[in-house]
mmCIF file of C-alpha atoms in Angstrom:
data_model
loop_
_atom_site.group_PDB
_atom_site.id
_atom_site.type_symbol
_atom_site.label_atom_id
_atom_site.label_comp_id
_atom_site.label_asym_id
_atom_site.label_seq_id
_atom_site.Cartn_x
_atom_site.Cartn_y
_atom_site.Cartn_z
ATOM 1 C CA MET A 1 24.842 0.935 26.125
ATOM 2 C CA MET A 2 26.302 -1.056 23.205
ATOM 3 C CA SER A 3 27.392 -3.927 25.443
ATOM 4 C CA PHE A 4 23.914 -4.119 26.946
ATOM 5 C CA LEU A 5 22.368 -4.029 23.485
ATOM 6 C CA SER A 6 24.597 -6.867 22.267
ATOM 7 C CA ARG A 7 23.395 -9.080 25.121
ATOM 8 C CA LYS A 8 19.834 -8.478 23.985
ATOM 9 C CA LYS A 9 20.399 -9.365 20.336
ATOM 10 C CA ILE A 10 19.047 -12.822 19.585
ATOM 11 C CA ASP A 11 20.259 -15.035 16.749
ATOM 12 C CA GLN A 12 16.656 -15.719 15.737
ATOM 13 C CA THR A 13 15.927 -13.819 12.547
ATOM 14 C CA ILE A 14 13.220 -12.963 10.017
ATOM 15 C CA PRO A 15 13.613 -13.478 6.249
ATOM 16 C CA VAL A 16 13.841 -10.048 4.626
ATOM 17 C CA LYS A 17 11.590 -11.250 1.791
ATOM 18 C CA SER A 18 8.706 -11.587 4.279
ATOM 19 C CA ILE A 19 8.900 -7.865 5.129
ATOM 20 C CA ASP A 20 7.088 -5.257 3.071
ATOM 21 C CA PRO A 21 9.624 -3.950 0.495
ATOM 22 C CA ASP A 22 8.687 -0.327 1.200
ATOM 23 C CA ALA A 23 9.362 -0.860 4.915
ATOM 24 C CA VAL A 24 12.709 -2.401 3.979
ATOM 25 C CA SER A 25 13.570 0.646 1.857
ATOM 26 C CA VAL A 26 12.709 3.007 4.740
ATOM 27 C CA LEU A 27 14.921 1.029 7.125
ATOM 28 C CA HIS A 28 17.832 1.014 4.687
ATOM 29 C CA ARG A 29 17.570 4.735 3.941
ATOM 30 C CA LEU A 30 17.506 5.634 7.645
ATOM 31 C CA ASN A 31 20.520 3.378 8.291
ATOM 32 C CA LYS A 32 22.393 4.841 5.324
ATOM 33 C CA ALA A 33 21.768 8.347 6.688
ATOM 34 C CA GLY A 34 23.420 7.334 9.967
ATOM 35 C CA PHE A 35 20.289 6.680 12.036
ATOM 36 C CA THR A 36 19.346 3.592 14.011
ATOM 37 C CA ALA A 37 16.072 2.146 12.743
ATOM 38 C CA TYR A 38 14.190 -1.028 13.632
ATOM 39 C CA LEU A 39 11.036 -2.792 12.549
ATOM 40 C CA VAL A 40 8.951 -2.819 15.737
ATOM 41 C CA GLY A 41 5.814 -3.973 17.481
ATOM 42 C CA GLY A 42 3.046 -6.180 16.191
ATOM 43 C CA GLY A 43 4.635 -6.623 12.783
ATOM 44 C CA VAL A 44 7.664 -8.364 14.301
ATOM 45 C CA ARG A 45 5.430 -10.433 16.576
ATOM 46 C CA ASP A 46 3.216 -11.594 13.711
ATOM 47 C CA LEU A 47 6.158 -12.466 11.457
ATOM 48 C CA LEU A 48 7.664 -14.616 14.217
ATOM 49 C CA LEU A 49 4.301 -16.368 14.607
ATOM 50 C CA GLY A 50 4.136 -17.050 10.886
ATOM 51 C CA ARG A 51 1.287 -14.587 10.364
ATOM 52 C CA THR A 52 0.948 -11.829 7.799
ATOM 53 C CA PRO A 53 1.221 -8.442 9.565
ATOM 54 C CA LYS A 54 -1.440 -5.844 8.970
ATOM 55 C CA ASP A 55 1.100 -3.037 9.326
ATOM 56 C CA PHE A 56 4.872 -2.634 9.312
ATOM 57 C CA ASP A 57 5.868 0.033 11.841
ATOM 58 C CA ILE A 58 9.334 1.502 12.269
ATOM 59 C CA ALA A 59 11.054 3.202 15.207
ATOM 60 C CA THR A 60 14.219 5.259 14.849
ATOM 61 C CA ASP A 61 16.447 7.748 16.652
ATOM 62 C CA ALA A 62 15.717 10.290 13.902
ATOM 63 C CA ASN A 63 13.242 12.912 15.112
ATOM 64 C CA PRO A 64 10.074 13.671 13.090
ATOM 65 C CA ASN A 65 11.605 16.688 11.339
ATOM 66 C CA GLN A 66 14.694 14.702 10.353
ATOM 67 C CA ILE A 67 12.470 11.955 8.975
ATOM 68 C CA ARG A 68 10.496 14.469 6.927
ATOM 69 C CA ARG A 69 13.688 15.964 5.484
ATOM 70 C CA LEU A 70 14.928 12.508 4.525
ATOM 71 C CA PHE A 71 11.673 11.385 2.895
ATOM 72 C CA ARG A 72 9.870 13.743 0.546
ATOM 73 C CA ASN A 73 6.804 11.482 0.754
ATOM 74 C CA ALA A 74 6.552 11.858 4.559
ATOM 75 C CA PHE A 75 4.198 14.014 6.584
ATOM 76 C CA ILE A 76 3.960 14.527 10.337
ATOM 77 C CA ILE A 77 0.806 13.893 12.361
ATOM 78 C CA GLY A 78 -0.172 14.160 16.018
ATOM 79 C CA ARG A 79 0.318 16.684 18.787
ATOM 80 C CA ARG A 80 0.944 14.639 21.927
ATOM 81 C CA PHE A 81 2.583 11.868 19.916
ATOM 82 C CA ARG A 82 4.257 13.286 16.804
ATOM 83 C CA LEU A 83 5.238 10.722 14.210
ATOM 84 C CA ALA A 84 5.849 10.519 10.485
ATOM 85 C CA LEU A 85 3.729 8.677 7.955
ATOM 86 C CA ILE A 86 5.718 7.808 4.843
ATOM 87 C CA ARG A 87 3.440 7.352 1.853
ATOM 88 C CA PHE A 88 3.847 4.757 -0.869
ATOM 89 C CA GLY A 89 0.762 5.057 -3.053
ATOM 90 C CA ASP A 90 -2.241 4.064 -0.929
ATOM 91 C CA LYS A 91 0.041 2.590 1.743
ATOM 92 C CA GLN A 92 1.659 4.356 4.696
ATOM 93 C CA ILE A 93 4.636 3.256 6.786
ATOM 94 C CA GLU A 94 4.316 4.632 10.326
ATOM 95 C CA THR A 95 7.717 5.836 11.498
ATOM 96 C CA SER A 96 8.123 7.096 15.062
ATOM 97 C CA THR A 97 11.038 8.319 17.150
ATOM 98 C CA PHE A 98 12.229 6.198 20.098
ATOM 99 C CA ARG A 99 10.416 7.466 23.188
ATOM 100 C CA ARG A 100 10.615 7.076 26.922
ATOM 101 C CA SER A 101 8.116 7.249 29.746
ATOM 102 C CA PRO A 102 7.853 10.787 31.146
ATOM 103 C CA GLU A 103 9.223 11.749 34.526
ATOM 104 C CA PRO A 104 6.683 12.800 37.193
ATOM 105 C CA ASP A 105 7.610 16.479 36.788
ATOM 106 C CA GLU A 106 6.820 16.236 33.062
ATOM 107 C CA ILE A 107 3.152 15.441 33.689
ATOM 108 C CA ASP A 108 0.668 18.294 33.738
ATOM 109 C CA SER A 109 -0.087 18.982 37.404
ATOM 110 C CA ALA A 110 -3.788 19.252 36.564
ATOM 111 C CA ASP A 111 -3.744 15.628 35.371
ATOM 112 C CA ALA A 112 -1.480 14.142 38.028
ATOM 113 C CA GLY A 113 -3.044 11.262 39.918
ATOM 114 C CA THR A 114 -5.737 10.536 37.334
ATOM 115 C CA PRO A 115 -5.820 7.270 35.370
ATOM 116 C CA GLY A 116 -4.085 7.711 32.048
ATOM 117 C CA ALA A 117 -2.195 10.860 33.049
ATOM 118 C CA LEU A 118 1.223 9.233 32.852
ATOM 119 C CA TYR A 119 0.360 7.717 29.493
ATOM 120 C CA GLN A 120 -0.925 10.981 28.064
ATOM 121 C CA GLY A 121 1.775 13.305 29.335
ATOM 122 C CA ALA A 122 5.045 14.197 27.587
ATOM 123 C CA ASP A 123 4.628 11.704 24.760
ATOM 124 C CA ASN A 124 7.223 13.567 22.743
ATOM 125 C CA ALA A 125 9.999 12.813 25.255
ATOM 126 C CA PHE A 126 12.533 11.053 23.051
ATOM 127 C CA GLY A 127 14.521 8.132 24.427
ATOM 128 C CA THR A 128 16.689 5.120 23.649
ATOM 129 C CA PRO A 129 15.627 1.883 21.945
ATOM 130 C CA GLU A 130 15.529 0.149 25.327
ATOM 131 C CA GLU A 131 13.390 2.895 26.885
ATOM 132 C CA ASP A 132 11.071 2.738 23.888
ATOM 133 C CA ALA A 133 10.684 -1.037 24.206
ATOM 134 C CA LEU A 134 10.008 -0.962 27.936
ATOM 135 C CA ARG A 135 7.268 1.675 27.643
ATOM 136 C CA ARG A 136 5.216 -0.568 25.343
ATOM 137 C CA ASP A 137 2.226 -2.508 26.613
ATOM 138 C CA PHE A 138 3.090 -6.219 26.381
ATOM 139 C CA THR A 139 6.350 -8.122 26.067
ATOM 140 C CA VAL A 140 5.402 -9.687 22.715
ATOM 141 C CA ASN A 141 4.854 -6.183 21.312
ATOM 142 C CA ALA A 142 8.298 -4.985 22.417
ATOM 143 C CA LEU A 143 10.338 -7.027 19.946
ATOM 144 C CA PHE A 144 12.529 -5.138 17.473
ATOM 145 C CA TYR A 145 14.061 -6.382 14.218
ATOM 146 C CA ASP A 146 17.430 -4.937 13.171
ATOM 147 C CA ILE A 147 17.727 -5.240 9.399
ATOM 148 C CA ALA A 148 21.435 -4.335 9.549
ATOM 149 C CA SER A 149 22.306 -7.437 11.591
ATOM 150 C CA THR A 150 19.148 -9.414 10.619
ATOM 151 C CA LYS A 151 18.632 -10.186 14.323
ATOM 152 C CA ILE A 152 15.806 -9.797 16.821
ATOM 153 C CA ILE A 153 16.352 -7.399 19.734
ATOM 154 C CA ASP A 154 14.450 -8.441 22.852
ATOM 155 C CA TYR A 155 14.564 -6.128 25.881
ATOM 156 C CA ALA A 156 11.484 -7.463 27.705
ATOM 157 C CA GLY A 157 11.434 -11.248 27.342
ATOM 158 C CA GLY A 158 8.998 -11.186 24.462
ATOM 159 C CA LEU A 159 10.487 -14.223 22.692
ATOM 160 C CA ARG A 160 10.059 -16.306 25.841
ATOM 161 C CA ASP A 161 6.397 -15.297 26.155
ATOM 162 C CA LEU A 162 5.842 -15.800 22.435
ATOM 163 C CA ALA A 163 7.041 -19.398 22.795
ATOM 164 C CA LYS A 164 4.778 -19.921 25.816
ATOM 165 C CA LYS A 165 1.791 -18.241 24.126
ATOM 166 C CA THR A 166 1.531 -15.869 27.066
ATOM 167 C CA LEU A 167 0.452 -12.237 27.046
ATOM 168 C CA ARG A 168 2.371 -10.464 29.800
ATOM 169 C CA SER A 169 2.336 -6.789 30.720
ATOM 170 C CA ILE A 170 5.719 -5.069 30.759
ATOM 171 C CA GLY A 171 6.503 -4.027 34.329
ATOM 172 C CA ASP A 172 3.967 -4.019 37.155
ATOM 173 C CA PRO A 173 0.563 -4.547 35.491
ATOM 174 C CA ASN A 174 -1.195 -2.685 38.309
ATOM 175 C CA ILE A 175 0.791 0.424 37.403
ATOM 176 C CA ARG A 176 0.635 -0.093 33.644
ATOM 177 C CA PHE A 177 -3.153 -0.534 33.598
ATOM 178 C CA ARG A 178 -3.607 2.579 35.718
ATOM 179 C CA GLU A 179 -1.321 4.530 33.389
ATOM 180 C CA ASP A 180 -3.609 3.624 30.499
ATOM 181 C CA PRO A 181 -6.792 1.659 31.349
ATOM 182 C CA VAL A 182 -7.372 0.875 27.657
ATOM 183 C CA ARG A 183 -4.476 -1.579 27.943
ATOM 184 C CA MET A 184 -6.832 -3.926 29.816
ATOM 185 C CA LEU A 185 -9.148 -4.007 26.815
ATOM 186 C CA ARG A 186 -6.191 -4.489 24.481
ATOM 187 C CA ALA A 187 -5.093 -7.476 26.579
ATOM 188 C CA VAL A 188 -8.467 -9.108 26.031
ATOM 189 C CA ARG A 189 -8.484 -8.403 22.296
ATOM 190 C CA LEU A 190 -4.896 -9.443 21.624
ATOM 191 C CA SER A 191 -5.039 -12.620 23.717
ATOM 192 C CA ALA A 192 -8.214 -13.683 21.901
ATOM 193 C CA ARG A 193 -6.772 -12.912 18.484
ATOM 194 C CA LEU A 194 -3.509 -14.792 19.125
ATOM 195 C CA ASP A 195 -5.109 -17.553 21.222
ATOM 196 C CA PHE A 196 -2.729 -16.646 24.056
ATOM 197 C CA THR A 197 -3.248 -16.906 27.802
ATOM 198 C CA ILE A 198 -3.162 -13.672 29.790
ATOM 199 C CA HIS A 199 -0.381 -14.009 32.378
ATOM 200 C CA ALA A 200 -1.698 -14.584 35.906
ATOM 201 C CA ASP A 201 -0.298 -11.308 37.271
ATOM 202 C CA SER A 202 -1.848 -9.338 34.413
ATOM 203 C CA ALA A 203 -5.181 -11.148 34.785
ATOM 204 C CA LYS A 204 -5.284 -10.349 38.512
ATOM 205 C CA ALA A 205 -4.494 -6.707 37.782
ATOM 206 C CA ILE A 206 -7.352 -6.530 35.265
ATOM 207 C CA ALA A 207 -9.746 -7.936 37.862
ATOM 208 C CA ARG A 208 -8.457 -5.409 40.402
ATOM 209 C CA HIS A 209 -8.678 -2.350 38.140
ATOM 210 C CA SER A 210 -11.560 -3.181 35.785
ATOM 211 C CA GLY A 211 -13.693 -0.562 37.523
ATOM 212 C CA GLU A 212 -11.345 2.151 36.216
ATOM 213 C CA ILE A 213 -11.836 1.291 32.540
ATOM 214 C CA MET A 214 -14.559 3.897 31.937
ATOM 215 C CA GLN A 215 -12.204 6.655 33.113
ATOM 216 C CA ALA A 216 -10.298 6.261 29.852
ATOM 217 C CA SER A 217 -11.081 8.271 26.724
ATOM 218 C CA LYS A 218 -14.576 7.327 25.508
ATOM 219 C CA PRO A 219 -13.694 7.507 21.787
ATOM 220 C CA ARG A 220 -10.681 5.239 22.374
ATOM 221 C CA LEU A 221 -12.803 2.768 24.319
ATOM 222 C CA PHE A 222 -15.459 2.668 21.622
ATOM 223 C CA GLU A 223 -12.808 2.118 18.963
ATOM 224 C CA GLU A 224 -11.251 -0.731 20.957
ATOM 225 C CA ILE A 225 -14.645 -2.391 21.480
ATOM 226 C CA GLY A 226 -15.148 -2.294 17.715
ATOM 227 C CA ARG A 227 -11.803 -4.036 17.273
ATOM 228 C CA LEU A 228 -13.000 -6.968 19.390
ATOM 229 C CA PHE A 229 -15.006 -8.080 16.353
ATOM 230 C CA THR A 230 -11.976 -8.318 14.058
ATOM 231 C CA TYR A 231 -10.018 -11.334 12.780
ATOM 232 C CA SER A 232 -13.121 -13.561 13.166
ATOM 233 C CA LYS A 233 -12.459 -13.716 16.916
ATOM 234 C CA ALA A 234 -15.542 -11.913 18.235
ATOM 235 C CA GLU A 235 -16.916 -14.880 20.179
ATOM 236 C CA GLU A 236 -13.638 -15.523 21.986
ATOM 237 C CA ALA A 237 -12.930 -11.821 22.569
ATOM 238 C CA PHE A 238 -16.316 -11.070 24.121
ATOM 239 C CA LYS A 239 -16.172 -14.258 26.190
ATOM 240 C CA ARG A 240 -12.878 -13.057 27.636
ATOM 241 C CA LEU A 241 -14.377 -9.612 28.156
ATOM 242 C CA TRP A 242 -17.080 -11.318 30.228
ATOM 243 C CA GLU A 243 -14.692 -13.611 32.108
ATOM 244 C CA THR A 244 -12.329 -10.790 33.110
ATOM 245 C CA GLY A 245 -15.197 -8.692 34.477
ATOM 246 C CA LEU A 246 -14.548 -5.842 32.032
ATOM 247 C CA MET A 247 -17.885 -6.375 30.291
ATOM 248 C CA ALA A 248 -19.740 -5.442 33.476
ATOM 249 C CA ASP A 249 -18.106 -2.009 33.408
ATOM 250 C CA LEU A 250 -17.925 -1.409 29.647
ATOM 251 C CA LEU A 251 -21.198 -2.959 28.484
ATOM 252 C CA PRO A 252 -23.288 -3.530 31.626
ATOM 253 C CA THR A 253 -26.533 -4.111 29.694
ATOM 254 C CA VAL A 254 -24.872 -6.868 27.670
ATOM 255 C CA ALA A 255 -23.240 -8.301 30.804
ATOM 256 C CA ASP A 256 -26.632 -8.445 32.554
ATOM 257 C CA TYR A 257 -28.058 -10.343 29.589
ATOM 258 C CA VAL A 258 -25.198 -12.863 29.639
ATOM 259 C CA ALA A 259 -25.625 -13.328 33.392
ATOM 260 C CA HIS A 260 -29.332 -14.168 33.239
ATOM 261 C CA SER A 261 -29.297 -16.071 29.936
ATOM 262 C CA GLY A 262 -26.936 -18.869 30.803
ATOM 263 C CA LYS A 263 -23.513 -17.232 31.263
ATOM 264 C CA ALA A 264 -21.130 -19.607 29.437
ATOM 265 C CA LYS A 265 -24.167 -21.026 27.595
ATOM 266 C CA SER A 266 -25.735 -17.669 26.758
ATOM 267 C CA PRO A 267 -27.245 -17.439 23.237
ATOM 268 C CA LEU A 268 -24.998 -14.420 22.657
ATOM 269 C CA TRP A 269 -22.006 -16.667 22.001
ATOM 270 C CA LYS A 270 -23.810 -18.462 19.151
ATOM 271 C CA TYR A 271 -24.648 -15.142 17.519
ATOM 272 C CA LEU A 272 -21.017 -14.054 17.679
ATOM 273 C CA ALA A 273 -19.810 -17.453 16.446
ATOM 274 C CA THR A 274 -22.079 -17.060 13.415
ATOM 275 C CA LEU A 275 -20.607 -13.612 12.787
ATOM 276 C CA ASP A 276 -17.091 -15.053 12.984
ATOM 277 C CA ALA A 277 -18.006 -17.788 10.513
ATOM 278 C CA ALA A 278 -19.391 -15.204 8.067
ATOM 279 C CA GLY A 279 -16.154 -13.189 8.269
ATOM 280 C CA PRO A 280 -14.854 -12.710 4.723
ATOM 281 C CA GLN A 281 -18.317 -13.162 3.207
ATOM 282 C CA LEU A 282 -19.503 -9.797 4.529
ATOM 283 C CA VAL A 283 -19.872 -7.297 1.718
ATOM 284 C CA VAL A 284 -18.422 -3.973 2.780
ATOM 285 C CA ASP A 285 -18.261 -0.627 1.056
ATOM 286 C CA ASP A 286 -16.768 2.603 2.330
ATOM 287 C CA ARG A 287 -19.423 4.737 0.636
ATOM 288 C CA ARG A 288 -22.911 5.366 1.949
ATOM 289 C CA ALA A 289 -24.945 3.746 -0.824
ATOM 290 C CA PRO A 290 -27.987 1.451 -0.952
ATOM 291 C CA HIS A 291 -27.522 -2.316 -0.823
ATOM 292 C CA TYR A 292 -24.243 -2.329 1.047
ATOM 293 C CA VAL A 293 -23.824 -3.425 4.623
ATOM 294 C CA TYR A 294 -21.843 -1.300 6.991
ATOM 295 C CA GLU A 295 -19.610 -3.850 8.603
ATOM 296 C CA THR A 296 -19.249 -2.091 11.951
ATOM 297 C CA SER A 297 -22.996 -1.482 12.220
ATOM 298 C CA LEU A 298 -23.752 -5.103 11.388
ATOM 299 C CA ARG A 299 -21.278 -6.347 13.965
ATOM 300 C CA PHE A 300 -22.780 -4.253 16.739
ATOM 301 C CA ALA A 301 -26.261 -5.314 15.592
ATOM 302 C CA VAL A 302 -25.261 -8.967 15.995
ATOM 303 C CA LEU A 303 -23.986 -8.219 19.504
ATOM 304 C CA LEU A 304 -27.299 -6.596 20.419
ATOM 305 C CA ALA A 305 -29.602 -8.980 18.518
ATOM 306 C CA PRO A 306 -30.352 -11.467 21.336
ATOM 307 C CA LEU A 307 -31.001 -8.600 23.757
ATOM 308 C CA TYR A 308 -33.313 -6.958 21.240
ATOM 309 C CA LEU A 309 -35.302 -10.140 20.561
ATOM 310 C CA GLU A 310 -35.687 -10.752 24.284
ATOM 311 C CA ARG A 311 -37.060 -7.236 24.813
ATOM 312 C CA CYS A 312 -39.405 -7.625 21.837
ATOM 313 C CA LYS A 313 -40.794 -10.897 23.192
ATOM 314 C CA ILE A 314 -41.468 -9.282 26.549
ATOM 315 C CA ALA A 315 -43.196 -6.339 24.865
ATOM 316 C CA THR A 316 -45.234 -8.676 22.638
ATOM 317 C CA ALA A 317 -46.438 -10.616 25.664
ATOM 318 C CA GLU A 318 -47.551 -7.324 27.180
ATOM 319 C CA GLY A 319 -49.316 -6.379 23.944
ATOM 320 C CA LYS A 320 -47.409 -3.134 23.361
ATOM 321 C CA ILE A 321 -44.586 -3.804 20.905
ATOM 322 C CA ASP A 322 -42.937 -0.972 18.971
ATOM 323 C CA ALA A 323 -39.973 -2.745 17.410
ATOM 324 C CA MET A 324 -38.131 0.353 16.196
ATOM 325 C CA ALA A 325 -38.552 2.142 19.514
ATOM 326 C CA ILE A 326 -37.122 -0.895 21.293
ATOM 327 C CA ALA A 327 -34.176 -1.003 18.881
ATOM 328 C CA GLU A 328 -33.393 2.694 19.275
ATOM 329 C CA ALA A 329 -33.664 2.503 23.066
ATOM 330 C CA LEU A 330 -31.305 -0.478 23.186
ATOM 331 C CA VAL A 331 -28.712 1.245 20.996
ATOM 332 C CA GLY A 332 -28.972 4.283 23.254
ATOM 333 C CA ASP A 333 -28.604 2.250 26.445
ATOM 334 C CA VAL A 334 -25.616 0.212 25.288
ATOM 335 C CA LEU A 335 -23.677 2.530 22.980
ATOM 336 C CA VAL A 336 -24.794 6.157 22.979
ATOM 337 C CA THR A 337 -25.245 7.070 26.641
ATOM 338 C CA PRO A 338 -22.138 5.315 28.068
ATOM 339 C CA PHE A 339 -19.706 6.520 25.392
ATOM 340 C CA SER A 340 -20.893 10.047 24.620
ATOM 341 C CA THR A 341 -19.022 13.099 25.879
ATOM 342 C CA PRO A 342 -19.681 16.834 25.477
ATOM 343 C CA SER A 343 -17.297 16.821 22.500
ATOM 344 C CA TRP A 344 -17.888 13.384 20.992
ATOM 345 C CA ARG A 345 -20.692 10.887 20.430
ATOM 346 C CA VAL A 346 -21.154 7.609 18.608
ATOM 347 C CA PRO A 347 -21.883 8.484 14.948
ATOM 348 C CA ARG A 348 -25.599 9.092 14.481
ATOM 349 C CA LEU A 349 -25.755 7.300 11.128
ATOM 350 C CA MET A 350 -24.105 4.231 12.634
ATOM 351 C CA CYS A 351 -26.673 4.163 15.429
ATOM 352 C CA GLN A 352 -29.497 4.427 12.901
ATOM 353 C CA ASP A 353 -28.033 1.602 10.811
ATOM 354 C CA ILE A 354 -27.818 -0.625 13.894
ATOM 355 C CA ALA A 355 -31.405 0.186 14.871
ATOM 356 C CA ASN A 356 -32.630 -0.521 11.324
ATOM 357 C CA ILE A 357 -30.928 -3.913 11.260
ATOM 358 C CA LEU A 358 -32.393 -4.809 14.653
ATOM 359 C CA ASP A 359 -35.860 -3.628 13.634
ATOM 360 C CA SER A 360 -35.680 -5.927 10.605
ATOM 361 C CA LEU A 361 -35.325 -8.909 12.938
ATOM 362 C CA SER A 362 -38.881 -8.392 14.169
ATOM 363 C CA PHE A 363 -40.150 -10.667 11.373
ATOM 364 C CA HIS A 364 -39.282 -13.507 13.768
ATOM 365 C CA LEU A 365 -41.973 -12.272 16.097
ATOM 366 C CA SER A 366 -44.892 -11.528 13.787
ATOM 367 C CA PRO A 367 -46.341 -13.927 11.172
ATOM 368 C CA ASN A 368 -47.849 -10.945 9.369
ATOM 369 C CA VAL A 369 -44.489 -9.413 8.509
ATOM 370 C CA ARG A 370 -42.969 -10.810 5.327
ATOM 371 C CA ARG A 371 -39.388 -11.982 5.588
ATOM 372 C CA ASN A 372 -38.266 -10.038 2.538
ATOM 373 C CA ARG A 373 -38.730 -6.865 4.590
ATOM 374 C CA TYR A 374 -35.453 -7.889 6.178
ATOM 375 C CA PHE A 375 -33.644 -7.809 2.853
ATOM 376 C CA ARG A 376 -35.152 -4.520 1.680
ATOM 377 C CA GLN A 377 -33.085 -2.637 4.229
ATOM 378 C CA PRO A 378 -30.525 -0.333 2.540
ATOM 379 C CA CYS A 379 -27.866 -1.826 4.830
ATOM 380 C CA PHE A 380 -27.865 -5.136 2.951
ATOM 381 C CA TYR A 381 -26.380 -6.072 -0.372
ATOM 382 C CA THR A 382 -28.374 -8.462 -2.546
ATOM 383 C CA GLU A 383 -27.543 -9.807 -5.969
#
């Protein structure tokens, strides 16, 4: 194993000063205790691209209980996927044990053959660093940084794809996307965020298996759709969602609108571009209080705004407009009905916020409605 590992160590390195000091201290303590520990995943990728990582994640051969004994500020979360969160004030360093893909006999027989079963089963099967790298989604997310040698460890060709700005699935993408259909949505989001091209084999697999996307966990899908708005890349992310065919399965009402409103020239793209441009100027607060915008609600409202205005214009022409009813029906059609399950639904307050924002747009349609009605909504902050 050591000889194989040495062939995978690359002389390319990362300055330690660019890594979060608390992550560095976790790595050093694990190494000092005799464990192997690497900085892993998106943090390594972003550092190599010259970006500032959002998170610094660590993988180690120490199991969760050993991690907790070593760090008094650690606590264990998860059932299927147990990992340790090591607290430093308001910050947490996610520290997981190297894992491997489960064998067929480790998957619950009741789940066998269903999309996502292989991904969901036996997530606590511990493995080697190589096995852990090769079970990850894309090659650029399978890069490890060894602080002991200050070298990059590349088991999957991630450095090559990073240089080519290519997002490539690890292994056969047809199998990997069936293991976890949400990976298709992650491919769209990550390629848009990094301005990468999805590798041809992965793109073909997405087109082939896009119809299976709604078989994934509805809460996970809804969360991933929300992430498409992040990093001021909403326009590009949703364009790629449309181009790959995933939008037709995830958000068919939105896809229908794009199809009949100009496709690549649909007004939707201008709305999302405006949202991207606003980016940091959005005022966000975690508390439910008047005069603050809920960022997620506003983002979904922008996505639905051109559809809402189109429906309002049709209703106005027919002489039977009820703006709020139209807004609530649209939110239900696009978000509530497709993503609700017996045990989970899109938060009711979020849906109401989205409907309120959409209803406020009706001042465009009626000269008798004063524009400041728009700004009296409790969703918006005004100075």
